[in-house]
Short mmCIF file of C-alpha atoms in Angstrom, two decimals:
data_model
loop_
_atom_site.label_atom_id
_atom_site.label_comp_id
_atom_site.label_asym_id
_atom_site.label_seq_id
_atom_site.Cartn_x
_atom_site.Cartn_y
_atom_site.Cartn_z
CA PRO A 75 135.02 93.37 108.25
CA THR A 76 131.26 93.17 108.67
CA LYS A 77 130.28 92.07 112.17
CA VAL A 78 128.64 88.72 112.78
CA VAL A 79 125.09 89.29 113.98
CA ALA A 80 124.22 87.94 117.39
CA SER A 81 122.61 84.50 117.30
CA ILE A 82 119.50 85.87 119.01
CA TYR A 83 118.41 87.19 115.64
CA LEU A 84 119.45 84.35 113.36
CA SER A 85 119.14 81.10 115.30
CA PRO A 86 116.24 78.75 114.44
CA PRO A 87 113.21 78.58 116.71
CA PRO A 88 113.76 76.47 119.86
CA ILE A 89 112.42 72.91 119.80
CA ASP A 90 109.78 73.65 122.44
CA PHE A 91 108.39 76.37 120.16
CA LEU A 92 108.17 73.94 117.21
CA CYS A 93 106.55 71.23 119.33
CA ALA A 94 103.97 73.71 120.57
CA ALA A 95 103.27 74.82 117.01
CA MET A 96 102.83 71.19 115.83
CA ALA A 97 100.42 70.58 118.69
CA GLY A 98 98.34 73.55 117.64
CA GLU A 99 99.29 75.63 120.65
CA PRO A 100 99.91 79.37 120.24
CA PRO A 101 103.65 80.23 120.23
CA GLN A 102 104.98 81.78 123.43
CA LYS A 103 106.82 84.96 122.55
CA LYS A 104 110.14 85.40 124.33
CA GLN A 105 111.33 88.86 125.22
CA ARG A 106 114.26 90.03 123.06
CA PRO A 107 116.64 92.93 123.64
CA ASP A 108 115.29 94.73 120.56
CA ASP A 109 111.63 94.60 121.66
CA LYS A 110 111.83 97.68 123.87
CA ALA A 111 113.38 99.89 121.19
CA ALA A 112 110.89 98.71 118.57
CA GLN A 113 107.92 99.34 120.86
CA LEU A 114 109.22 102.81 121.69
CA PHE A 115 109.42 103.53 117.96
CA VAL A 116 105.89 102.20 117.38
CA ASP A 117 104.58 104.46 120.15
CA PHE A 118 106.40 107.41 118.56
CA VAL A 119 104.91 106.74 115.11
CA ASN A 120 101.41 106.54 116.53
CA GLN A 121 101.71 110.11 117.81
CA THR A 122 102.45 111.40 114.31
CA GLY A 123 100.70 111.78 110.96
CA SER A 124 102.28 114.95 109.58
CA PRO A 125 105.70 116.65 109.80
CA TYR A 126 104.19 118.95 112.43
CA HIS A 127 103.27 116.02 114.64
CA THR A 128 106.69 114.48 114.12
CA VAL A 129 108.30 117.65 115.51
CA SER A 130 105.73 117.78 118.31
CA ALA A 131 106.57 114.19 119.29
CA CYS A 132 110.29 115.03 119.20
CA ALA A 133 109.69 118.06 121.42
CA GLY A 134 107.89 115.82 123.91
CA LEU A 135 110.86 113.45 124.06
CA LEU A 136 113.30 116.32 124.46
CA LYS A 137 111.36 118.15 127.16
CA SER A 138 110.95 114.93 129.16
CA SER A 139 114.76 114.60 129.05
CA GLY A 140 115.33 118.10 130.39
CA PHE A 141 116.09 119.93 127.13
CA VAL A 142 115.45 123.68 127.17
CA GLU A 143 113.55 125.20 124.24
CA LEU A 144 115.23 128.05 122.36
CA TYR A 145 113.48 130.26 119.82
CA ASP A 146 114.27 130.93 116.21
CA GLY A 147 115.31 134.54 115.57
CA LYS A 148 116.10 135.34 119.20
CA PRO A 149 119.49 135.41 121.00
CA TRP A 150 120.51 132.13 122.60
CA THR A 151 122.25 131.66 125.91
CA VAL A 152 123.96 128.27 125.92
CA ALA A 153 126.59 126.68 128.15
CA ARG A 154 128.69 123.55 128.53
CA ASN A 155 126.69 120.53 129.71
CA GLY A 156 123.55 122.31 128.50
CA LYS A 157 120.71 120.60 126.59
CA TYR A 158 118.68 122.62 124.06
CA PHE A 159 116.30 122.41 121.11
CA VAL A 160 114.69 124.76 118.59
CA THR A 161 111.97 124.39 115.94
CA LYS A 162 110.93 126.28 112.82
CA GLY A 163 107.46 126.39 111.31
CA GLY A 164 106.51 123.41 113.42
CA SER A 165 108.13 121.00 110.92
CA GLU A 166 111.92 121.34 111.39
CA VAL A 167 113.72 120.59 114.64
CA MET A 168 117.31 120.79 115.91
CA ALA A 169 118.40 119.52 119.33
CA PHE A 170 121.91 119.74 120.72
CA VAL A 171 123.98 119.24 123.83
CA VAL A 172 127.27 120.96 124.60
CA GLY A 173 129.95 118.66 125.95
CA GLY A 174 131.41 119.53 129.33
CA LYS A 175 134.88 119.76 127.77
CA PHE A 176 133.94 121.67 124.61
CA ASN A 177 136.63 124.19 123.66
CA GLN A 178 137.53 126.46 120.77
CA GLY A 179 141.01 125.01 120.39
CA LEU A 180 142.10 122.07 118.31
CA ASP A 181 139.90 119.38 119.82
CA SER A 182 136.18 120.13 119.46
CA GLY A 183 133.74 119.75 116.60
CA MET A 184 130.10 118.93 115.95
CA SER A 185 128.81 115.35 115.83
CA ILE A 186 125.51 115.52 113.94
CA VAL A 187 122.80 113.03 113.00
CA GLY A 188 120.52 114.43 110.30
CA ALA A 189 117.17 113.09 109.09
CA HIS A 190 113.83 114.39 107.76
CA THR A 191 110.32 114.75 109.17
CA ASP A 192 108.23 114.33 106.02
CA SER A 193 106.96 111.32 104.07
CA PRO A 194 105.04 110.96 100.78
CA CYS A 195 101.33 111.45 101.35
CA LEU A 196 98.13 113.07 100.07
CA ARG A 197 97.66 116.66 101.22
CA LEU A 198 94.57 118.86 101.29
CA ARG A 199 94.08 121.25 98.38
CA PRO A 200 93.31 124.94 99.10
CA ASN A 201 89.85 124.32 97.57
CA SER A 202 89.02 120.72 98.45
CA LYS A 203 85.26 120.72 97.94
CA VAL A 204 84.64 117.86 95.49
CA SER A 205 81.53 115.74 94.92
CA GLY A 206 80.60 112.85 92.67
CA ALA A 207 78.04 110.05 92.38
CA GLY A 208 76.21 111.18 95.51
CA MET A 209 79.38 111.30 97.60
CA LEU A 210 81.22 114.16 99.29
CA GLN A 211 84.87 113.90 98.39
CA VAL A 212 87.99 115.78 99.45
CA GLY A 213 90.39 117.20 96.84
CA MET A 214 93.98 116.16 97.45
CA GLN A 215 97.44 116.94 96.09
CA THR A 216 100.13 114.28 95.83
CA TYR A 217 103.15 115.09 97.99
CA GLY A 218 106.47 113.44 97.16
CA GLY A 219 106.90 110.25 95.17
CA GLY A 220 104.41 107.91 96.78
CA LEU A 221 103.38 104.39 95.81
CA TRP A 222 99.89 105.73 95.28
CA HIS A 223 98.20 102.40 94.60
CA THR A 224 98.85 101.47 98.26
CA TRP A 225 96.47 104.20 99.44
CA PHE A 226 93.41 102.43 97.98
CA ASP A 227 90.91 100.47 100.12
CA ARG A 228 92.58 101.63 103.30
CA PRO A 229 90.85 103.60 106.10
CA LEU A 230 92.46 107.04 106.27
CA GLY A 231 92.73 109.58 109.07
CA VAL A 232 94.01 113.13 108.92
CA ALA A 233 96.66 115.18 110.69
CA GLY A 234 98.32 118.56 110.23
CA LYS A 235 98.26 122.24 111.06
CA VAL A 236 95.19 124.49 111.14
CA VAL A 237 95.14 128.28 111.35
CA ILE A 238 92.17 129.68 113.29
CA ARG A 239 90.86 133.05 114.47
CA GLN A 240 90.54 133.34 118.22
CA GLY A 241 89.53 136.00 120.68
CA SER A 242 91.76 137.56 123.30
CA ALA A 243 90.92 137.84 126.99
CA ASP A 244 93.10 140.95 127.19
CA LYS A 245 91.48 142.63 124.18
CA PRO A 246 87.72 141.99 124.08
CA GLY A 247 86.31 142.04 120.56
CA VAL A 248 89.74 141.69 118.96
CA GLN A 249 90.62 138.47 117.14
CA SER A 250 94.06 137.16 116.25
CA LEU A 251 95.38 134.24 114.22
CA ALA A 252 96.68 131.12 115.95
CA GLU A 253 98.24 127.87 114.69
CA ARG A 254 96.89 124.62 116.09
CA LEU A 255 97.64 120.95 115.45
CA VAL A 256 94.88 118.52 114.61
CA HIS A 257 95.27 114.74 114.79
CA ILE A 258 92.29 112.56 113.90
CA PRO A 259 93.44 108.93 113.68
CA GLU A 260 89.94 107.53 113.22
CA PRO A 261 88.99 106.30 109.70
CA LEU A 262 87.42 109.44 108.25
CA MET A 263 87.99 108.78 104.55
CA LEU A 264 88.77 106.05 102.04
CA ILE A 265 89.73 105.71 98.39
CA PRO A 266 87.81 102.74 96.95
CA ASN A 267 89.29 100.63 94.21
CA LEU A 268 87.50 99.87 90.95
CA ALA A 269 86.01 96.37 90.73
CA ILE A 270 87.96 94.01 88.50
CA HIS A 271 84.82 93.41 86.40
CA LEU A 272 84.81 97.07 85.37
CA GLN A 273 88.45 97.12 84.26
CA SER A 274 89.79 96.46 80.81
CA PRO A 275 92.30 93.62 80.27
CA ASP A 276 95.12 96.17 80.05
CA GLU A 277 94.01 97.84 83.29
CA ARG A 278 94.03 94.49 85.07
CA LYS A 279 97.65 93.84 84.02
CA GLY A 280 99.06 96.89 85.75
CA PHE A 281 97.26 99.10 88.25
CA SER A 282 98.29 102.66 87.45
CA PRO A 283 95.84 105.19 88.93
CA ASN A 284 95.51 108.64 87.46
CA THR A 285 96.77 110.86 90.26
CA GLU A 286 94.40 113.70 89.34
CA SER A 287 91.11 111.85 89.05
CA HIS A 288 91.53 108.59 91.00
CA LEU A 289 93.05 109.79 94.29
CA GLN A 290 90.20 111.92 95.65
CA PRO A 291 88.95 110.18 98.83
CA VAL A 292 85.33 109.75 99.87
CA LEU A 293 84.36 111.58 103.07
CA CYS A 294 80.69 110.66 103.37
CA SER A 295 77.41 110.15 101.48
CA LYS A 296 75.63 113.37 100.53
CA MET A 297 72.35 111.74 101.61
CA PHE A 298 73.64 111.10 105.12
CA ASP A 299 75.19 114.56 105.36
CA ASP A 300 71.95 116.26 104.24
CA ALA A 301 69.93 114.21 106.72
CA SER A 302 72.12 115.46 109.57
CA ARG A 303 71.25 119.11 108.83
CA SER A 304 68.14 121.22 109.23
CA ALA A 305 66.37 122.76 106.23
CA GLU A 306 67.68 126.18 107.30
CA GLU A 307 71.27 124.94 107.37
CA LEU A 308 70.94 123.48 103.88
CA LYS A 309 69.72 126.82 102.54
CA GLU A 310 72.52 128.89 104.09
CA PRO A 311 74.88 130.42 101.50
CA LYS A 312 78.33 128.89 101.42
CA ASP A 313 81.00 131.56 101.45
CA GLY A 314 84.43 132.05 102.96
CA ILE A 315 85.97 128.84 104.23
CA PHE A 316 82.69 126.98 103.60
CA ALA A 317 82.97 127.68 99.87
CA ARG A 318 86.38 126.01 99.81
CA HIS A 319 85.85 122.92 101.99
CA HIS A 320 82.89 120.74 102.88
CA THR A 321 81.08 121.83 106.03
CA ALA A 322 81.18 118.24 107.33
CA LEU A 323 84.99 118.19 107.19
CA LEU A 324 85.29 121.61 108.82
CA GLU A 325 82.92 120.58 111.61
CA ARG A 326 84.93 117.46 112.37
CA ILE A 327 88.19 119.42 112.50
CA ALA A 328 86.61 122.16 114.63
CA LYS A 329 85.34 119.54 117.08
CA ASP A 330 88.88 118.30 117.60
CA LEU A 331 90.22 121.84 118.02
CA GLY A 332 87.44 123.06 120.29
CA CYS A 333 86.52 125.97 118.00
CA LYS A 334 83.72 126.84 115.57
CA PRO A 335 83.98 125.73 111.92
CA GLY A 336 83.82 129.37 110.83
CA ASP A 337 86.91 130.14 112.94
CA ILE A 338 89.07 128.06 110.58
CA VAL A 339 91.08 130.25 108.20
CA ASP A 340 93.31 127.70 106.46
CA ALA A 341 94.87 124.29 106.89
CA ASP A 342 97.79 122.09 105.85
CA LEU A 343 96.43 118.57 106.35
CA CYS A 344 97.92 115.18 105.47
CA LEU A 345 96.01 111.96 105.00
CA MET A 346 97.42 109.04 106.97
CA ASP A 347 96.82 105.34 107.46
CA SER A 348 94.40 105.13 110.37
CA THR A 349 95.57 101.64 111.34
CA PRO A 350 98.09 102.05 114.19
CA ALA A 351 101.69 100.96 113.78
CA CYS A 352 102.36 97.55 115.31
CA LEU A 353 104.77 94.65 115.64
CA ALA A 354 104.15 91.91 113.07
CA GLY A 355 105.37 88.49 111.96
CA LEU A 356 105.20 85.11 113.68
CA TYR A 357 107.91 86.16 116.11
CA GLN A 358 106.89 89.82 116.05
CA GLU A 359 110.28 90.55 114.53
CA PHE A 360 108.93 93.21 112.13
CA VAL A 361 107.51 96.70 112.55
CA SER A 362 104.54 97.43 110.28
CA ALA A 363 103.94 101.17 110.21
CA PRO A 364 103.32 104.20 108.06
CA ARG A 365 106.15 106.70 107.52
CA ILE A 366 109.06 104.46 108.57
CA ASP A 367 110.92 106.51 105.94
CA ASN A 368 112.07 108.58 107.68
CA LEU A 369 110.52 108.64 111.15
CA LEU A 370 112.75 105.75 112.18
CA SER A 371 115.85 107.88 111.66
CA THR A 372 114.31 110.98 113.27
CA TRP A 373 113.24 108.99 116.33
CA ALA A 374 116.61 107.23 116.70
CA ALA A 375 118.55 110.50 116.34
CA VAL A 376 116.49 112.34 118.97
CA LYS A 377 116.16 109.38 121.36
CA GLY A 378 119.86 108.58 120.99
CA LEU A 379 120.74 112.18 121.82
CA CYS A 380 118.45 112.11 124.87
CA ASP A 381 120.05 108.89 126.09
CA PHE A 382 123.55 110.32 125.57
CA ALA A 383 122.60 113.57 127.33
CA SER A 384 121.41 111.60 130.36
CA SER A 385 124.68 109.70 130.68
CA PRO A 386 127.98 110.61 132.41
CA ALA A 387 129.58 110.76 128.94
CA LEU A 388 128.17 114.26 128.39
CA ALA A 389 130.45 115.80 131.02
CA GLU A 390 133.52 114.26 129.35
CA SER A 391 132.50 115.12 125.78
CA GLN A 392 134.47 117.67 123.75
CA ASP A 393 131.84 118.02 121.04
CA ILE A 394 128.54 119.66 120.37
CA CYS A 395 126.33 116.63 119.73
CA MET A 396 123.27 117.28 117.62
CA ALA A 397 120.15 115.76 116.05
CA VAL A 398 118.45 117.74 113.26
CA SER A 399 115.47 116.76 111.13
CA PHE A 400 114.33 118.77 108.11
CA ASP A 401 111.05 119.04 106.25
CA HIS A 402 110.48 118.78 102.47
CA GLU A 403 113.16 116.17 101.77
CA GLU A 404 110.66 114.22 99.70
CA CYS A 405 110.24 117.13 97.27
CA GLY A 406 113.76 118.51 96.96
CA SER A 407 114.55 120.18 100.33
CA GLN A 408 114.39 123.69 98.85
CA SER A 409 112.32 125.56 101.44
CA VAL A 410 112.68 127.62 104.59
CA VAL A 411 112.47 124.42 106.67
CA GLY A 412 114.35 122.19 104.22
CA ALA A 413 117.99 121.12 104.19
CA GLU A 414 118.58 123.42 101.22
CA GLY A 415 117.36 126.47 103.16
CA ALA A 416 119.27 128.97 105.30
CA THR A 417 117.68 128.04 108.63
CA PHE A 418 120.15 125.34 109.68
CA PRO A 419 123.28 127.47 109.03
CA SER A 420 121.58 130.33 110.88
CA TRP A 421 120.92 128.08 113.87
CA LEU A 422 124.55 126.96 113.93
CA ASP A 423 125.62 130.63 114.00
CA SER A 424 123.24 131.34 116.88
CA MET A 425 124.57 128.34 118.78
CA LEU A 426 128.23 129.30 118.29
CA ASN A 427 127.44 132.93 119.15
CA GLY A 428 125.84 131.74 122.38
CA LEU A 429 129.02 129.83 123.20
CA GLU A 430 131.09 132.91 122.35
CA VAL A 431 133.06 131.05 119.71
CA ALA A 432 135.08 133.61 117.78
CA PRO A 433 134.37 133.75 114.02
CA VAL A 434 138.03 132.99 113.31
CA ALA A 435 137.73 129.69 115.22
CA ARG A 436 134.58 128.44 113.50
CA SER A 437 136.14 127.06 110.32
CA ALA A 438 138.27 124.71 112.42
CA ILE A 439 135.17 123.48 114.28
CA PHE A 440 133.40 122.79 110.97
CA ALA A 441 136.48 120.97 109.68
CA ARG A 442 136.36 118.62 112.66
CA SER A 443 132.60 118.06 112.38
CA PHE A 444 130.85 114.99 111.00
CA LEU A 445 127.31 114.32 109.76
CA LEU A 446 125.50 111.00 109.76
CA SER A 447 122.84 111.53 107.10
CA ALA A 448 120.35 108.94 108.37
CA ASP A 449 117.66 107.85 105.92
CA CYS A 450 116.20 104.40 105.47
CA ALA A 451 117.83 101.97 103.02
CA HIS A 452 116.35 99.43 100.62
CA GLY A 453 116.37 96.01 102.28
CA VAL A 454 116.49 93.11 99.85
CA HIS A 455 112.97 91.90 99.06
CA PRO A 456 112.49 88.10 99.13
CA ASN A 457 110.24 88.25 96.06
CA TYR A 458 112.38 90.74 94.10
CA ALA A 459 115.98 89.95 95.07
CA GLY A 460 117.09 90.57 91.48
CA LYS A 461 116.36 94.27 91.88
CA HIS A 462 119.44 94.57 94.11
CA GLN A 463 123.04 94.55 92.98
CA SER A 464 124.15 90.99 93.70
CA GLU A 465 126.97 91.90 96.11
CA HIS A 466 125.01 94.60 97.93
CA ARG A 467 121.81 93.14 99.31
CA PRO A 468 121.13 94.50 102.81
CA GLU A 469 119.07 92.09 104.90
CA PHE A 470 116.83 92.61 107.90
CA HIS A 471 118.43 91.99 111.31
CA LYS A 472 121.96 92.27 109.90
CA GLY A 473 122.64 95.85 110.80
CA ILE A 474 122.87 99.43 109.58
CA VAL A 475 123.50 100.08 105.90
CA ILE A 476 126.24 102.29 104.43
CA LYS A 477 124.88 103.82 101.21
CA THR A 478 127.44 104.64 98.51
CA ASN A 479 127.06 106.19 95.07
CA ALA A 480 129.97 107.13 92.81
CA ASN A 481 127.92 109.98 91.33
CA GLN A 482 127.45 111.64 94.72
CA ARG A 483 123.77 110.91 95.12
CA TYR A 484 125.01 109.81 98.53
CA ALA A 485 127.78 111.73 100.34
CA THR A 486 129.72 108.66 101.52
CA THR A 487 133.49 108.60 100.93
CA ALA A 488 136.20 106.08 101.77
CA ILE A 489 137.29 107.96 104.89
CA THR A 490 133.78 108.74 106.17
CA SER A 491 132.87 105.09 105.64
CA SER A 492 135.98 103.97 107.55
CA LEU A 493 135.30 106.30 110.48
CA PHE A 494 131.71 105.07 110.59
CA ARG A 495 132.75 101.40 110.54
CA GLU A 496 135.04 102.04 113.50
CA VAL A 497 132.19 103.69 115.45
CA CYS A 498 129.98 100.67 114.71
CA LYS A 499 132.73 98.24 115.72
CA ARG A 500 133.15 99.89 119.11
CA ALA A 501 129.38 100.30 119.60
CA ASP A 502 128.80 96.62 118.67
CA VAL A 503 126.50 97.49 115.76
CA PRO A 504 126.64 95.28 112.62
CA VAL A 505 127.19 97.00 109.26
CA GLN A 506 126.10 96.29 105.67
CA ASP A 507 126.70 98.02 102.32
CA PHE A 508 124.40 99.16 99.53
CA VAL A 509 124.86 100.50 96.03
CA VAL A 510 122.21 100.58 93.32
CA ARG A 511 122.54 98.53 90.17
CA ASN A 512 124.09 100.40 87.27
CA ASP A 513 120.84 100.03 85.33
CA SER A 514 118.70 101.50 88.14
CA PRO A 515 118.15 105.10 89.23
CA CYS A 516 119.50 106.17 92.62
CA GLY A 517 117.62 108.25 95.15
CA THR A 518 119.30 110.92 97.20
CA THR A 519 119.16 112.40 100.70
CA ILE A 520 119.96 115.48 102.75
CA GLY A 521 123.56 114.23 102.94
CA PRO A 522 124.99 115.75 99.74
CA ILE A 523 123.03 118.98 100.34
CA VAL A 524 124.25 119.65 103.89
CA SER A 525 127.77 118.46 103.09
CA ALA A 526 128.02 120.87 100.14
CA LYS A 527 126.51 123.83 102.03
CA LEU A 528 128.59 123.52 105.19
CA GLY A 529 131.74 121.69 104.12
CA ILE A 530 131.16 118.99 106.74
CA ARG A 531 132.35 115.42 106.25
CA THR A 532 129.30 113.24 105.70
CA ILE A 533 128.21 109.64 105.31
CA ASP A 534 124.80 108.35 104.19
CA ILE A 535 123.47 105.47 106.28
CA GLY A 536 120.16 103.95 107.30
CA ALA A 537 118.25 100.95 108.58
CA PRO A 538 116.94 98.58 105.88
CA GLN A 539 113.22 98.57 105.14
CA TRP A 540 110.71 97.20 102.64
CA ALA A 541 108.09 99.05 100.60
CA MET A 542 109.70 102.51 100.80
CA HIS A 543 107.14 105.25 100.01
CA SER A 544 104.20 102.92 100.47
CA CYS A 545 101.28 104.02 102.63
CA ARG A 546 102.53 101.35 105.02
CA GLU A 547 106.10 100.10 105.27
CA THR A 548 108.07 97.40 107.10
CA CYS A 549 111.38 97.24 108.98
CA ALA A 550 112.98 94.85 111.49
CA THR A 551 112.62 95.26 115.23
CA SER A 552 116.32 94.49 115.71
CA ASP A 553 117.29 97.28 113.32
CA CYS A 554 115.33 99.79 115.42
CA ALA A 555 117.64 98.79 118.28
CA HIS A 556 120.71 98.84 116.01
CA LEU A 557 119.99 102.40 114.85
CA LEU A 558 119.29 103.67 118.36
CA THR A 559 122.48 102.06 119.69
CA LEU A 560 124.43 103.56 116.79
CA CYS A 561 123.20 107.12 117.39
CA LYS A 562 124.04 107.06 121.09
CA GLY A 563 127.37 105.37 120.37
CA PHE A 564 128.23 107.91 117.68
CA PHE A 565 127.80 110.79 120.12
CA GLU A 566 129.95 108.99 122.69
CA LEU A 567 132.71 107.58 120.48
CA PHE A 568 133.27 109.67 117.39
CA ARG A 569 135.54 112.41 118.74
CA GLN A 570 138.17 110.00 120.05
CA ILE A 571 138.11 107.90 116.87
CA ASP A 572 138.46 110.97 114.68
CA SER A 573 141.23 112.50 116.80
CA ASP A 574 143.25 109.28 116.67
CA ALA A 575 142.91 108.89 112.88
CA ASP A 576 145.79 109.93 110.60
CA THR A 577 143.80 111.58 107.80
CA MET A 578 144.62 113.97 104.96
#
């Protein structure tokens, strides 16, 4: 049965709060158990802006918890009670710990939480130099299935990876390529809306921007840019990187990187909401942030693994406990750093080789393994409750959502759902259920992909949120805590629950 949520989340405001409000006094916020987890998540989001920065923020968490970095394509030396992580391309990350009682016999498996590092956004075109109506604009591609109307009239920053040429102290006169991350949270660009007076009656009824012509942000006024340059600079021919991107944009990026604009060779840059993530609502019971889908799951998986690895439970664990987050989920996962690619299976081979697990024993380990495919769920919207199936309306503050689809858009089955419910019961995490209406399309996740590729039992779950794929989304502070508690509890509890179960 679904757990009853603690009264701290559902009880009405205390009478002293209401009296203060009636008297015009500002409400006094009381500290709640979920505040710390939510604030940690907000701090994590504010370090990001691209998949590369998501992985960088994860690496920071892992290193601060004593995880050792391994390297893709090189032999790994791993041991029981060890803590490790590896990245690929700067946008995919896998972290794992080896239980102190891991063995190749009949007891051990892999307990995995999987998520993704990417979110729908606008990304820089290879040739982004666009101008119009006296303005310097930046050409963008749409990435994933975004709610593009939410990107209008919003200050936008930029983040991503830049490739530069740099000199070598060991080899004077010789230059080499180097990858660098750039993160500029200040409001560099904006996409202005069209005044209502200039729209036709049909356009006013439903705002549907043309993604090719209406989503090119303004960087600056040409007049201001020209005034900032000398006559000689304005006459200089524009070739190389300057023929592809505005000099003003290159200069701003180079300033952040500490290089010259001409040193920039190429870039993969994402636009992002420049307004920091924050707590919101009268009781600050909501998180308002960009990229909640799916940074919330990535953060909870990595932080939960760090917390588990710092506890005495690691020494008693029989499993390899793991958090993995892929790139390119929002566009199909078919890439070298996506869930459809060969990197994750290759990493698992390297890990098992490092533990000297014989090939003949590996199928049994996979058979005992379990994946939580963690991706945010659709919380019921107070203004659009009819969009949800009437018996499956996940609410904020009421726990983690099990996502089920008979057509295997989600990988949940009766037994994986039952095992998950037992983990949540013992971890004291409330549970809800979600299925889409029969007359609505259903999204999908990494769950069916990884389950099919590896033959690992899988369930699709997530914390409820509003406005999925908007430039800015909303979730509940309590559900940040629920998801973090779940991930740590899953690593601690799953092996015993699975071993005790009488399954087919």
